[in-house]
Amino acid sequence: MIKEDPLKNLEVQVKNGGTLISHRAVFTPDSTSLLVVTGNKILIYNIATSRCTGTIEPPSAEDICNIAIDPSEEDTVLVCTVKGLLYYYRISTGELKLRRHLNLAPKNWTATVILSVDNIVYPNPTNFFILATVEGYPLPSLYSVSETMESPYFLERLCVDIVRNSHSLAFGVGGKFLAAIQEKGLYVRDCVRKVVKKHLYGDRKLTSVAVHPYDWVCATGDDTGRIILWVNSLEQNSPAKTVFHWHTLPVGDLSFSVDGSQIHSGGGECTLVKWDISHVENKRTIPRLGLPIRHVTVSSKSSLTAVSQADNSIKIIDSHNKVIGNIQNITQCYIPEDEKDTVASDSTYGGSRVYQAGLVEDPIRHALVMNGKPGQLQCFSFAEDKHLYDLDITNQNYITSERNKAIPFSDVNHISFSKNGRWLITSESRFEEGSFTETRLKFWKFDSVKQKFSLNTSIDWPHENGVVSLKIQPIGDEDGTLIAATSGGDRRFKTWGIVHDTSIHSKSEWWNCENVGTYRNLAAGPLRFSADGSLLAVSFFRVLTLWTTENHEFKGALSHQRLDEPLRMIEFGNKTCSHLVVCSAHSYLAVWDVIAFSLLWAVPLQVDSLAVDQFSENVAVFSSKNHAYIFRASDPEPIAVYNYVSKSKVLSSVFVSSICTKNTEMESTLLFINSSQELCSFLPKDFQKNDKSASIKYSSNSPIPVTPFAQIVADKTVSHVPKLEKGLQATSGGVGLVGAQIVQAVIESSPHTMPSISFYCEQLLNATTAKINPGERFQEMEKLVLDSHLSNKVKALKFDVDQPENMDVDDTKPSEVVDVLPDLSIIADENISWIHNIVFS
Amino acid sequence: MFKKTYVAPFQPSAAPSSGDILYWKKLSSPILLKEVSSIDYIDISPAEPHFIGVTCSSRVQLYHPITRMIHKNLNRFKQAAFGAIFRKDGRLLLAGSDENAMKLFDVSSKNLLRVFKGHERAVHRCAFMPTDNHIVSYSDDKTLIQWDLTTEEMLHKYIGHTDYVRCGTTVDANPNTIVSGSYDHTVKVWDKREKTEALSVDHGAPVESVLVSPSGSLLFTAGATEIRVWDCLAGGRLLSKISQHHKTITCLRFGTNSKRLISASLDRHVKIYDMTNFEVIQTLTYASPILSLGISPNDNVLAVGMSDGILAISKREETPEEDREEREALVQTRRKKAKTFSDFAVTDYGIKEKSTEAEPVYDAYLRKFRYSRALDTVLSDNYLYKDPAATVALFQELIRRDGLKKALAGRTGKSVNKVLRFLIRHLRRPRFMRVLLHVSHVFIDLLAEKAGEDQRVDQLLLQLCDEVNKEILYMTELMEVQGSLEMIISNSTEFSTGPAIMSRSTVPAVKLPPSQRASEAVVVSV
C-alpha cells in the first residue's frame, strides 16, 4: 500500500442540493435580483439571466430564519438567524453593515426562554416582529421588537399559537397593519394605534395570510382551498368577507399585487391563480407550472411574480403570464405530503422513493444523471455545480393530487448508460396497490447531430411485477453485439440486443428480447456485467449465477450455506479485481472469486450503498450507520474508513471522473446522495471548492484528465493485468488465439455473411505458423489455479465494525459451490486440445 | 405544457420490410410480348444498355430494355436454341442448341464466330468462365465439357452425372470451379485444375436451376417445389430449405446486388427473398407458368418468360424530380387566382409557418379533467372500428389519473352498450388485453347492481363472458404448444453446445425463439 494514501485524506463536503424553497424568495427593491435563502447563506440571482451573481454568507453557521428588506434603506437586507443574530448587509456590495444580537432571554422575563426565531417581518424602520418558539408552547408566538431609548431591542409578546409556517405573518398599509393566522382564527393589529382584533374561523384551518399594500384589507387561505378577503377586520366584530374558491387543495401561499388590485395564489394544483379582488369571477390561471407551489412573491416594480415550487425551482412570471425565468438548483424528488417515503415493491434501487434510480454518470458528457421531476431525469454537472437539463422519460402529465389522496405517477426506477454514451436505457413504473400497474422499458439513442437523446424502442411490460435491475454491457457498440440485461419480479432475467433492419432502403435499429433465463424459480435480484462484458452475473435470492454473454450459457452458481440472505447489491471489481464480485445482503458483505468459484472473504456489515471505481480497484460501501469504507475487493482490510459521513441514510453513491485536477493523485471522486436530498462528495482536505481556475481548466481540457501520476498508475496496471485477463479468457472457452478466432469465424458464422474464403487463408496460415508454445500456456494456467486456491482461504475479519453480532469467522468453511462447472484445470486442458480437434478431425 | 395522450403506434411484424414492398412496387405493370413458343431462357446483358436476351424456339432475340422492342435477332439455328447467355462485357453471346452444338455470336454484328461440336445430345445450358477464355457446356448426354473459346478446342469432358445436365454456373469468386445440376438429383462442383469432382450434394429432386452467391460460399439449388441452400465451405452442409412455391421452381436469380434472391415457378409466381433470413418479401403473380426470368443488374428491368410464349417485361418507374417544381408552379397559379394574391417575388427561401397539429377532442376534455366526456368521444363507431388504439390509450390515461371509475360510472342505456361493444370487440387483442381486462373488471363491478334490468346489456355481458372463455381456451392451447416446443428445443440444444458438432451436423440450427411473454411485449420502433 502507498505510504500516504490519498484516500485517507479526504473530507466530506456537501456539494449541492441545498433547498431554494424553504423560504419565500425576496425581490430586491429595484426588481432586478432575487434573494434566495438556502441553509445559512443567501444567494443572489439575476432575474434577467437566472444566474447566481453573488452570495451573502453570514459568519455564523446556524440557519437563517428569514430575511427582510430594510424599509428605510432599500439597499439593505436584514438577515435573522434562528439564534437571534441580526445582520444588516448591503445587497449591491455584499458588505456587512451592522451586526446585532437579539437578547432572547431578557432579564425582565422570568419564565420564558425563546428557543428559536422562526420568522421575521420588518414593516417599518423602528419596529419589527418576530415569530419565536418559546419553551412550553408547541406553536410559535408573535413578538414585537422595538427600538426604545433604554434598550435597543425591546421584546414584547403579542400573541401565542401562531400557525407554524412561513406564511403565517404579513403586514401592509405602509407597515401599519399586521395580520397573523392562529390555529383558531385571524389576528389583526394596527401597529400605530395598537388596536388588536381576533376573528374565529370555524373548523377549517388557515394556511396563509396576505395584507393589502395600502388598504386595510387582508386575505387568508385555508386548507379547503378557499381564499377569504377580510374588509374592516379591525373595526367590526363580524367583518365583511368575500370568498374566492377555485383551489381544491390547501392554499399554499397568497400575495397581493403591488397596486393591490389582484391576489396571486398558488397551491398543490401547480397553478398560479390571479384573482381580481373587485370581481370574484374574474380570474386568470397559469396552469401546469410543474409541481406544487410553495411560495408566491410579487415584486414591487415591473410586476413580476416569483413562484417557488416543490422541485426546488423558482419560476419568474411576468405580467403577461409568461414564464420568463427559471432558477433551478439540483432538482429534488417530490413526494406528496401524505405519502410515506417507501415503496410497496422492492424493485427500486435503494428502496426509497427519493432518487430511486440512483446516481449514474453520463460517460461522455461527464454529468450526473438521476431522478428529477416526476417521470424525468435531471442532468447535473458536478464539475460546475450546475443543473444542466431535464430529460423527460415518461412523457406523461403530472396529475395533481386529489383532496384525500395523491395520485401515483410513473417514475424512473433504473438508468444505465452504454460505455460510449450512445445508448441510455431506462425503466419506469407506476405502482398502485390493488390496481393496474405499468412498467415500461425504454431505449434511448443519443443523436449526435441534435445533441439529445431520442427514443428508439419502448417495451411495455418487459417483466411482470416490475424491473428489479437493469444494466447495459460495458462495451462499445461498434461490432453490434451490445446487449442489455434486465431482471424482473417474474423471477426471470432477460437479455436484449440490437436488431438492425436489413432493408436495403433505410437503416434502422431497435432492441429486442434475445434470451430469457431463470434459475430454480428463485426470485431474481440485481445483475451486473463483468468489466470486459464477457460475463453476466445475476443474483437469484441468495445464489449468484454466472452466464456468458455470448451465447447465454450457464456457467455456474455460487452460494454459501451460511450466507442465506437474499442478495441486495452486487458489483464486479475492476482492473486487477475484475474476477471478483462484491455481494451485499442485509447483514453481510461477501466477495466471490468467479475464476476459482470460491468465496474470498465475508464480513458482517449492513450496507446501504455500494460503488465501484472504474479507474482503480477501489470499492466504497456505506453502512447503515453512515460510515464509509473504502477497500479493494481482493482485501478485506479497508484502505480508509470515514465515520458518520452523512446525517441521513445514504441512498446511492457513485465514483465519477475526478472533479479536482489540481490534486493529481486521484482519478475519480466519490459522490453520494442521502435521503435528505443532499449531494455530497469526498474531496481532499486542501481542495478549494471555489477554485474557479481549476474548474475552468477542467472543462476546457479533455474529459479524462491524464496527469503524470495517472500515467504511472496506468503503466503499472498494464504490467499486471494481462496475466489475469488471459486467465479470464481461458474460462470462456478456447478464445485468445488468432487462429482460433479465424477457425471459429469460418465454422460458426453463416456463410453468406462471410467474405470469400481466400480472405481468411493468409490470416489462418499466419496464425498457424505463429509460435504457440502450449507448455508455456499450461504453466501459466497452473500458476493461476494455484494462486486462486491459495487465496481461497477465508481471511479473518479485519473490518472495524461496531456491531455486536460478529459472525464467527473461523467456522466459515471454504465455500460450498453449487453446480460448479468443470474444474479450471480441465478447462485448461480443453484449451489446448481444441486445435487438435480441428486439425485432426 | 400539456403533454398529449400517447397512442402507441402499432406495426405488424412484417412492417420492417415495408421499404422492400415499396421498392418492388415501383416496377410497372408488365408489357406483354408474344413469342412463337415457350420461352426457354432469358439473360440480361451485364453491360449497358442491358439488352434482354430471350431464347425461344430456334432463335435468340435481343430486346431493348427501354423501348422493349426487338433490337436484334439471332436466328442461325436449324433446331431449337437453348440458354443463350452474355459474356461479362456484353459483347459475346453463347447459346446451346438441339444440334448438339454450342454457337458463339458477336452481339453487335450478329456474326456467328464459333461453333463448338462434341456433345452427343442437345446442349441446354452453357457458361463463360469468369477469368480465362474458357467456356462450359452442359448437355443432355450427362456430361459437361470445358472448351477453349479461341481455338474451339475441347479441353475436358466431365463425366459423373447419371442423367441430363440441365443447369450449371460458374463462380466469380472462385474461377476454378464449375457447378452443374442434373436431373439425377445431384449438384456437383468440379475443380477445373484437377478435373475432379470437388463436391456433390443431393437435392432430392431433378435440379432445374443452380446459383452460387458472389462470395462463393452459398449454393442455391432449385428443383421440384423447393430451394435448398448449401454451405459450400462447410463441405456442402445444408443450411436451409425454402419451399414457398407449390409447383416446380424453374429459375433462380439474384437481385439488388445479390441481396435478394428471386425464384420463378410453374405456379405462376415470382418470389423475392431476403438473403439474410430467406423470408419472402414480395410475390409477383403472372398469367401463365413461368419458365425463365431475367433481371437487370440495377433491378430496373424484370423480364419473365412463360410457357405459352408470352414475355412480360416490367420497368422500374422512378418518380421524376421535376414533380415538386410542377407542384409549386401549380400552387403559384392557384394563389394568383385567389383574391388575397399580392405580387410577391418568388424567393429562394421562405419561412414556413409552424403547423400545429389539432389537439384531439379527448385531450381537450382531459385537460379540463372532464373524464366522462373524454371517454364519450372515443366510444364512437369511428374509434371502435378504425382507431381502437386511441380509445385504449385513453383508458390507460384514465387509469393513470385514477379517473376510470368516475368516467365509467353513471352510464345508462346506450352508453353502457357502447363500452361493452368496445370491450367485446377488442378484448382479445394481445396489445389491448391488459388494459381492457382491467377496464372490464372495473366496469362489471359498476354494472353488478344493474344486472337483469336491461336485456340488451345482459346479452352483451354474456357475449363478453364468451369472449373471455374463448381467450382462456386459446391461451391454454398456446401453453400446450409452448410446452411441447420447449421439450424439442431442450433436446436439440444439447447438441449445439460444441462448435465441432454444429459444423458437421446437417440439421439447421434451431433458433431459440423469445418466450411467449417476450413476443407479446409490443416493440415499437420510433
mmCIF file with all atom_site columns, N, CA and C in Angstrom, chain A residues 89-134:
data_model
loop_
_atom_site.group_PDB
_atom_site.id
_atom_site.type_symbol
_atom_site.label_atom_id
_atom_site.label_alt_id
_atom_site.label_comp_id
_atom_site.label_asym_id
_atom_site.label_entity_id
_atom_site.label_seq_id
_atom_site.pdbx_PDB_ins_code
_atom_site.Cartn_x
_atom_site.Cartn_y
_atom_site.Cartn_z
_atom_site.occupancy
_atom_site.B_iso_or_equiv
_atom_site.pdbx_formal_charge
_atom_site.auth_seq_id
_atom_site.auth_comp_id
_atom_site.auth_asym_id
_atom_site.auth_atom_id
_atom_site.pdbx_PDB_model_num
ATOM 1   N N  . TYR A 1 89  ? -26.918 43.670 5.755  1.00 0.00 ? 89  TYR A N  1
ATOM 2   C CA . TYR A 1 89  ? -25.991 43.590 4.631  1.00 0.00 ? 89  TYR A CA 1
ATOM 3   C C  . TYR A 1 89  ? -26.393 44.576 3.546  1.00 0.00 ? 89  TYR A C  1
ATOM 4   N N  . ARG A 1 90  ? -25.384 45.137 2.897  1.00 0.00 ? 90  ARG A N  1
ATOM 5   C CA . ARG A 1 90  ? -25.656 45.933 1.709  1.00 0.00 ? 90  ARG A CA 1
ATOM 6   C C  . ARG A 1 90  ? -25.726 44.971 0.531  1.00 0.00 ? 90  ARG A C  1
ATOM 7   N N  . ILE A 1 91  ? -26.834 44.997 -0.201 1.00 0.00 ? 91  ILE A N  1
ATOM 8   C CA . ILE A 1 91  ? -27.052 43.995 -1.238 1.00 0.00 ? 91  ILE A CA 1
ATOM 9   C C  . ILE A 1 91  ? -26.084 44.181 -2.405 1.00 0.00 ? 91  ILE A C  1
ATOM 10  N N  . SER A 1 92  ? -25.900 45.439 -2.808 1.00 0.00 ? 92  SER A N  1
ATOM 11  C CA . SER A 1 92  ? -25.113 45.671 -4.031 1.00 0.00 ? 92  SER A CA 1
ATOM 12  C C  . SER A 1 92  ? -23.660 45.257 -3.854 1.00 0.00 ? 92  SER A C  1
ATOM 13  N N  . THR A 1 93  ? -23.116 45.437 -2.679 1.00 0.00 ? 93  THR A N  1
ATOM 14  C CA . THR A 1 93  ? -21.709 45.108 -2.492 1.00 0.00 ? 93  THR A CA 1
ATOM 15  C C  . THR A 1 93  ? -21.501 43.853 -1.665 1.00 0.00 ? 93  THR A C  1
ATOM 16  N N  . GLY A 1 94  ? -22.519 43.464 -0.930 1.00 0.00 ? 94  GLY A N  1
ATOM 17  C CA . GLY A 1 94  ? -22.395 42.274 -0.101 1.00 0.00 ? 94  GLY A CA 1
ATOM 18  C C  . GLY A 1 94  ? -21.619 42.517 1.181  1.00 0.00 ? 94  GLY A C  1
ATOM 19  N N  . GLU A 1 95  ? -21.463 43.790 1.571  1.00 0.00 ? 95  GLU A N  1
ATOM 20  C CA . GLU A 1 95  ? -20.678 44.073 2.779  1.00 0.00 ? 95  GLU A CA 1
ATOM 21  C C  . GLU A 1 95  ? -21.591 44.099 3.995  1.00 0.00 ? 95  GLU A C  1
ATOM 22  N N  . LEU A 1 96  ? -21.044 43.681 5.103  1.00 0.00 ? 96  LEU A N  1
ATOM 23  C CA . LEU A 1 96  ? -21.784 43.640 6.351  1.00 0.00 ? 96  LEU A CA 1
ATOM 24  C C  . LEU A 1 96  ? -21.773 45.038 6.956  1.00 0.00 ? 96  LEU A C  1
ATOM 25  N N  . LYS A 1 97  ? -22.984 45.591 7.164  1.00 0.00 ? 97  LYS A N  1
ATOM 26  C CA . LYS A 1 97  ? -23.062 46.947 7.676  1.00 0.00 ? 97  LYS A CA 1
ATOM 27  C C  . LYS A 1 97  ? -23.143 46.955 9.187  1.00 0.00 ? 97  LYS A C  1
ATOM 28  N N  . LEU A 1 98  ? -23.924 46.050 9.714  1.00 0.00 ? 98  LEU A N  1
ATOM 29  C CA . LEU A 1 98  ? -24.252 46.125 11.138 1.00 0.00 ? 98  LEU A CA 1
ATOM 30  C C  . LEU A 1 98  ? -24.526 44.717 11.630 1.00 0.00 ? 98  LEU A C  1
ATOM 31  N N  . ARG A 1 99  ? -24.152 44.502 12.859 1.00 0.00 ? 99  ARG A N  1
ATOM 32  C CA . ARG A 1 99  ? -24.387 43.190 13.422 1.00 0.00 ? 99  ARG A CA 1
ATOM 33  C C  . ARG A 1 99  ? -24.973 43.393 14.813 1.00 0.00 ? 99  ARG A C  1
ATOM 34  N N  . ARG A 1 100 ? -26.114 42.780 15.038 1.00 0.00 ? 100 ARG A N  1
ATOM 35  C CA . ARG A 1 100 ? -26.786 42.955 16.331 1.00 0.00 ? 100 ARG A CA 1
ATOM 36  C C  . ARG A 1 100 ? -27.132 41.593 16.882 1.00 0.00 ? 100 ARG A C  1
ATOM 37  N N  . HIS A 1 101 ? -27.498 41.582 18.121 1.00 0.00 ? 101 HIS A N  1
ATOM 38  C CA . HIS A 1 101 ? -27.904 40.329 18.726 1.00 0.00 ? 101 HIS A CA 1
ATOM 39  C C  . HIS A 1 101 ? -29.198 40.549 19.477 1.00 0.00 ? 101 HIS A C  1
ATOM 40  N N  . LEU A 1 102 ? -30.176 39.726 19.199 1.00 0.00 ? 102 LEU A N  1
ATOM 41  C CA . LEU A 1 102 ? -31.440 39.810 19.915 1.00 0.00 ? 102 LEU A CA 1
ATOM 42  C C  . LEU A 1 102 ? -31.263 39.112 21.239 1.00 0.00 ? 102 LEU A C  1
ATOM 43  N N  . ASN A 1 103 ? -31.584 39.777 22.286 1.00 0.00 ? 103 ASN A N  1
ATOM 44  C CA . ASN A 1 103 ? -31.489 39.139 23.588 1.00 0.00 ? 103 ASN A CA 1
ATOM 45  C C  . ASN A 1 103 ? -32.720 38.266 23.791 1.00 0.00 ? 103 ASN A C  1
ATOM 46  N N  . LEU A 1 104 ? -32.505 36.953 23.600 1.00 0.00 ? 104 LEU A N  1
ATOM 47  C CA . LEU A 1 104 ? -33.662 36.056 23.632 1.00 0.00 ? 104 LEU A CA 1
ATOM 48  C C  . LEU A 1 104 ? -34.064 35.693 25.059 1.00 0.00 ? 104 LEU A C  1
ATOM 49  N N  . ALA A 1 105 ? -33.260 36.029 26.029 1.00 0.00 ? 105 ALA A N  1
ATOM 50  C CA . ALA A 1 105 ? -33.655 35.773 27.418 1.00 0.00 ? 105 ALA A CA 1
ATOM 51  C C  . ALA A 1 105 ? -33.444 37.040 28.240 1.00 0.00 ? 105 ALA A C  1
ATOM 52  N N  . PRO A 1 106 ? -34.296 38.059 28.046 1.00 0.00 ? 106 PRO A N  1
ATOM 53  C CA . PRO A 1 106 ? -34.091 39.332 28.756 1.00 0.00 ? 106 PRO A CA 1
ATOM 54  C C  . PRO A 1 106 ? -34.286 39.159 30.260 1.00 0.00 ? 106 PRO A C  1
ATOM 55  N N  . LYS A 1 107 ? -33.662 40.038 30.989 1.00 0.00 ? 107 LYS A N  1
ATOM 56  C CA . LYS A 1 107 ? -33.679 39.890 32.440 1.00 0.00 ? 107 LYS A CA 1
ATOM 57  C C  . LYS A 1 107 ? -35.062 40.114 33.023 1.00 0.00 ? 107 LYS A C  1
ATOM 58  N N  . ASN A 1 108 ? -35.835 40.989 32.375 1.00 0.00 ? 108 ASN A N  1
ATOM 59  C CA . ASN A 1 108 ? -37.138 41.298 32.957 1.00 0.00 ? 108 ASN A CA 1
ATOM 60  C C  . ASN A 1 108 ? -38.141 40.160 32.767 1.00 0.00 ? 108 ASN A C  1
ATOM 61  N N  . TRP A 1 109 ? -37.763 39.123 31.991 1.00 0.00 ? 109 TRP A N  1
ATOM 62  C CA . TRP A 1 109 ? -38.643 37.958 31.856 1.00 0.00 ? 109 TRP A CA 1
ATOM 63  C C  . TRP A 1 109 ? -38.245 36.936 32.881 1.00 0.00 ? 109 TRP A C  1
ATOM 64  N N  . THR A 1 110 ? -39.193 36.238 33.342 1.00 0.00 ? 110 THR A N  1
ATOM 65  C CA . THR A 1 110 ? -38.860 35.263 34.382 1.00 0.00 ? 110 THR A CA 1
ATOM 66  C C  . THR A 1 110 ? -38.860 33.843 33.841 1.00 0.00 ? 110 THR A C  1
ATOM 67  N N  . ALA A 1 111 ? -39.963 33.436 33.279 1.00 0.00 ? 111 ALA A N  1
ATOM 68  C CA . ALA A 1 111 ? -40.100 32.009 32.979 1.00 0.00 ? 111 ALA A CA 1
ATOM 69  C C  . ALA A 1 111 ? -39.794 31.657 31.529 1.00 0.00 ? 111 ALA A C  1
ATOM 70  N N  . THR A 1 112 ? -40.028 32.578 30.637 1.00 0.00 ? 112 THR A N  1
ATOM 71  C CA . THR A 1 112 ? -39.978 32.188 29.235 1.00 0.00 ? 112 THR A CA 1
ATOM 72  C C  . THR A 1 112 ? -38.584 32.350 28.633 1.00 0.00 ? 112 THR A C  1
ATOM 73  N N  . VAL A 1 113 ? -38.220 31.377 27.883 1.00 0.00 ? 113 VAL A N  1
ATOM 74  C CA . VAL A 1 113 ? -36.962 31.440 27.139 1.00 0.00 ? 113 VAL A CA 1
ATOM 75  C C  . VAL A 1 113 ? -37.285 31.163 25.671 1.00 0.00 ? 113 VAL A C  1
ATOM 76  N N  . ILE A 1 114 ? -36.802 31.997 24.814 1.00 0.00 ? 114 ILE A N  1
ATOM 77  C CA . ILE A 1 114 ? -37.043 31.785 23.386 1.00 0.00 ? 114 ILE A CA 1
ATOM 78  C C  . ILE A 1 114 ? -36.040 30.764 22.870 1.00 0.00 ? 114 ILE A C  1
ATOM 79  N N  . LEU A 1 115 ? -36.560 29.709 22.284 1.00 0.00 ? 115 LEU A N  1
ATOM 80  C CA . LEU A 1 115 ? -35.678 28.653 21.786 1.00 0.00 ? 115 LEU A CA 1
ATOM 81  C C  . LEU A 1 115 ? -35.122 29.002 20.413 1.00 0.00 ? 115 LEU A C  1
ATOM 82  N N  . SER A 1 116 ? -36.009 29.419 19.539 1.00 0.00 ? 116 SER A N  1
ATOM 83  C CA . SER A 1 116 ? -35.512 29.777 18.204 1.00 0.00 ? 116 SER A CA 1
ATOM 84  C C  . SER A 1 116 ? -36.447 30.791 17.577 1.00 0.00 ? 116 SER A C  1
ATOM 85  N N  . VAL A 1 117 ? -35.878 31.520 16.662 1.00 0.00 ? 117 VAL A N  1
ATOM 86  C CA . VAL A 1 117 ? -36.664 32.501 15.934 1.00 0.00 ? 117 VAL A CA 1
ATOM 87  C C  . VAL A 1 117 ? -37.144 31.841 14.652 1.00 0.00 ? 117 VAL A C  1
ATOM 88  N N  . ASP A 1 118 ? -38.407 31.912 14.355 1.00 0.00 ? 118 ASP A N  1
ATOM 89  C CA . ASP A 1 118 ? -38.941 31.212 13.199 1.00 0.00 ? 118 ASP A CA 1
ATOM 90  C C  . ASP A 1 118 ? -39.145 32.117 12.006 1.00 0.00 ? 118 ASP A C  1
ATOM 91  N N  . ASN A 1 119 ? -39.527 33.346 12.256 1.00 0.00 ? 119 ASN A N  1
ATOM 92  C CA . ASN A 1 119 ? -39.853 34.209 11.126 1.00 0.00 ? 119 ASN A CA 1
ATOM 93  C C  . ASN A 1 119 ? -39.658 35.652 11.577 1.00 0.00 ? 119 ASN A C  1
ATOM 94  N N  . ILE A 1 120 ? -39.520 36.480 10.600 1.00 0.00 ? 120 ILE A N  1
ATOM 95  C CA . ILE A 1 120 ? -39.338 37.892 10.941 1.00 0.00 ? 120 ILE A CA 1
ATOM 96  C C  . ILE A 1 120 ? -39.996 38.729 9.866  1.00 0.00 ? 120 ILE A C  1
ATOM 97  N N  . VAL A 1 121 ? -40.670 39.784 10.249 1.00 0.00 ? 121 VAL A N  1
ATOM 98  C CA . VAL A 1 121 ? -41.137 40.764 9.267  1.00 0.00 ? 121 VAL A CA 1
ATOM 99  C C  . VAL A 1 121 ? -40.676 42.134 9.728  1.00 0.00 ? 121 VAL A C  1
ATOM 100 N N  . TYR A 1 122 ? -40.495 43.003 8.794  1.00 0.00 ? 122 TYR A N  1
ATOM 101 C CA . TYR A 1 122 ? -39.848 44.281 9.084  1.00 0.00 ? 122 TYR A CA 1
ATOM 102 C C  . TYR A 1 122 ? -40.658 45.379 8.419  1.00 0.00 ? 122 TYR A C  1
ATOM 103 N N  . PRO A 1 123 ? -41.790 45.710 9.008  1.00 0.00 ? 123 PRO A N  1
ATOM 104 C CA . PRO A 1 123 ? -42.669 46.651 8.326  1.00 0.00 ? 123 PRO A CA 1
ATOM 105 C C  . PRO A 1 123 ? -42.176 48.089 8.365  1.00 0.00 ? 123 PRO A C  1
ATOM 106 N N  . ASN A 1 124 ? -41.607 48.550 9.468  1.00 0.00 ? 124 ASN A N  1
ATOM 107 C CA . ASN A 1 124 ? -41.175 49.944 9.485  1.00 0.00 ? 124 ASN A CA 1
ATOM 108 C C  . ASN A 1 124 ? -39.841 50.078 10.201 1.00 0.00 ? 124 ASN A C  1
ATOM 109 N N  . PRO A 1 125 ? -39.171 51.194 9.997  1.00 0.00 ? 125 PRO A N  1
ATOM 110 C CA . PRO A 1 125 ? -37.777 51.317 10.463 1.00 0.00 ? 125 PRO A CA 1
ATOM 111 C C  . PRO A 1 125 ? -37.590 51.154 11.962 1.00 0.00 ? 125 PRO A C  1
ATOM 112 N N  . THR A 1 126 ? -38.586 51.445 12.741 1.00 0.00 ? 126 THR A N  1
ATOM 113 C CA . THR A 1 126 ? -38.355 51.420 14.179 1.00 0.00 ? 126 THR A CA 1
ATOM 114 C C  . THR A 1 126 ? -38.841 50.140 14.835 1.00 0.00 ? 126 THR A C  1
ATOM 115 N N  . ASN A 1 127 ? -39.567 49.353 14.120 1.00 0.00 ? 127 ASN A N  1
ATOM 116 C CA . ASN A 1 127 ? -40.277 48.285 14.791 1.00 0.00 ? 127 ASN A CA 1
ATOM 117 C C  . ASN A 1 127 ? -40.342 47.071 13.877 1.00 0.00 ? 127 ASN A C  1
ATOM 118 N N  . PHE A 1 128 ? -39.975 45.900 14.382 1.00 0.00 ? 128 PHE A N  1
ATOM 119 C CA . PHE A 1 128 ? -40.248 44.698 13.587 1.00 0.00 ? 128 PHE A CA 1
ATOM 120 C C  . PHE A 1 128 ? -40.784 43.593 14.469 1.00 0.00 ? 128 PHE A C  1
ATOM 121 N N  . PHE A 1 129 ? -41.248 42.551 13.812 1.00 0.00 ? 129 PHE A N  1
ATOM 122 C CA . PHE A 1 129 ? -41.943 41.487 14.533 1.00 0.00 ? 129 PHE A CA 1
ATOM 123 C C  . PHE A 1 129 ? -41.250 40.159 14.256 1.00 0.00 ? 129 PHE A C  1
ATOM 124 N N  . ILE A 1 130 ? -41.162 39.352 15.284 1.00 0.00 ? 130 ILE A N  1
ATOM 125 C CA . ILE A 1 130 ? -40.614 38.014 15.065 1.00 0.00 ? 130 ILE A CA 1
ATOM 126 C C  . ILE A 1 130 ? -41.588 36.970 15.569 1.00 0.00 ? 130 ILE A C  1
ATOM 127 N N  . LEU A 1 131 ? -41.507 35.818 14.924 1.00 0.00 ? 131 LEU A N  1
ATOM 128 C CA . LEU A 1 131 ? -42.209 34.642 15.429 1.00 0.00 ? 131 LEU A CA 1
ATOM 129 C C  . LEU A 1 131 ? -41.150 33.810 16.106 1.00 0.00 ? 131 LEU A C  1
ATOM 130 N N  . ALA A 1 132 ? -41.418 33.380 17.318 1.00 0.00 ? 132 ALA A N  1
ATOM 131 C CA . ALA A 1 132 ? -40.392 32.629 18.025 1.00 0.00 ? 132 ALA A CA 1
ATOM 132 C C  . ALA A 1 132 ? -41.013 31.458 18.759 1.00 0.00 ? 132 ALA A C  1
ATOM 133 N N  . THR A 1 133 ? -40.277 30.372 18.787 1.00 0.00 ? 133 THR A N  1
ATOM 134 C CA . THR A 1 133 ? -40.723 29.219 19.552 1.00 0.00 ? 133 THR A CA 1
ATOM 135 C C  . THR A 1 133 ? -40.247 29.396 20.982 1.00 0.00 ? 133 THR A C  1
ATOM 136 N N  . VAL A 1 134 ? -41.193 29.259 21.875 1.00 0.00 ? 134 VAL A N  1
ATOM 137 C CA . VAL A 1 134 ? -40.895 29.525 23.274 1.00 0.00 ? 134 VAL A CA 1
ATOM 138 C C  . VAL A 1 134 ? -41.060 28.227 24.040 1.00 0.00 ? 134 VAL A C  1
#
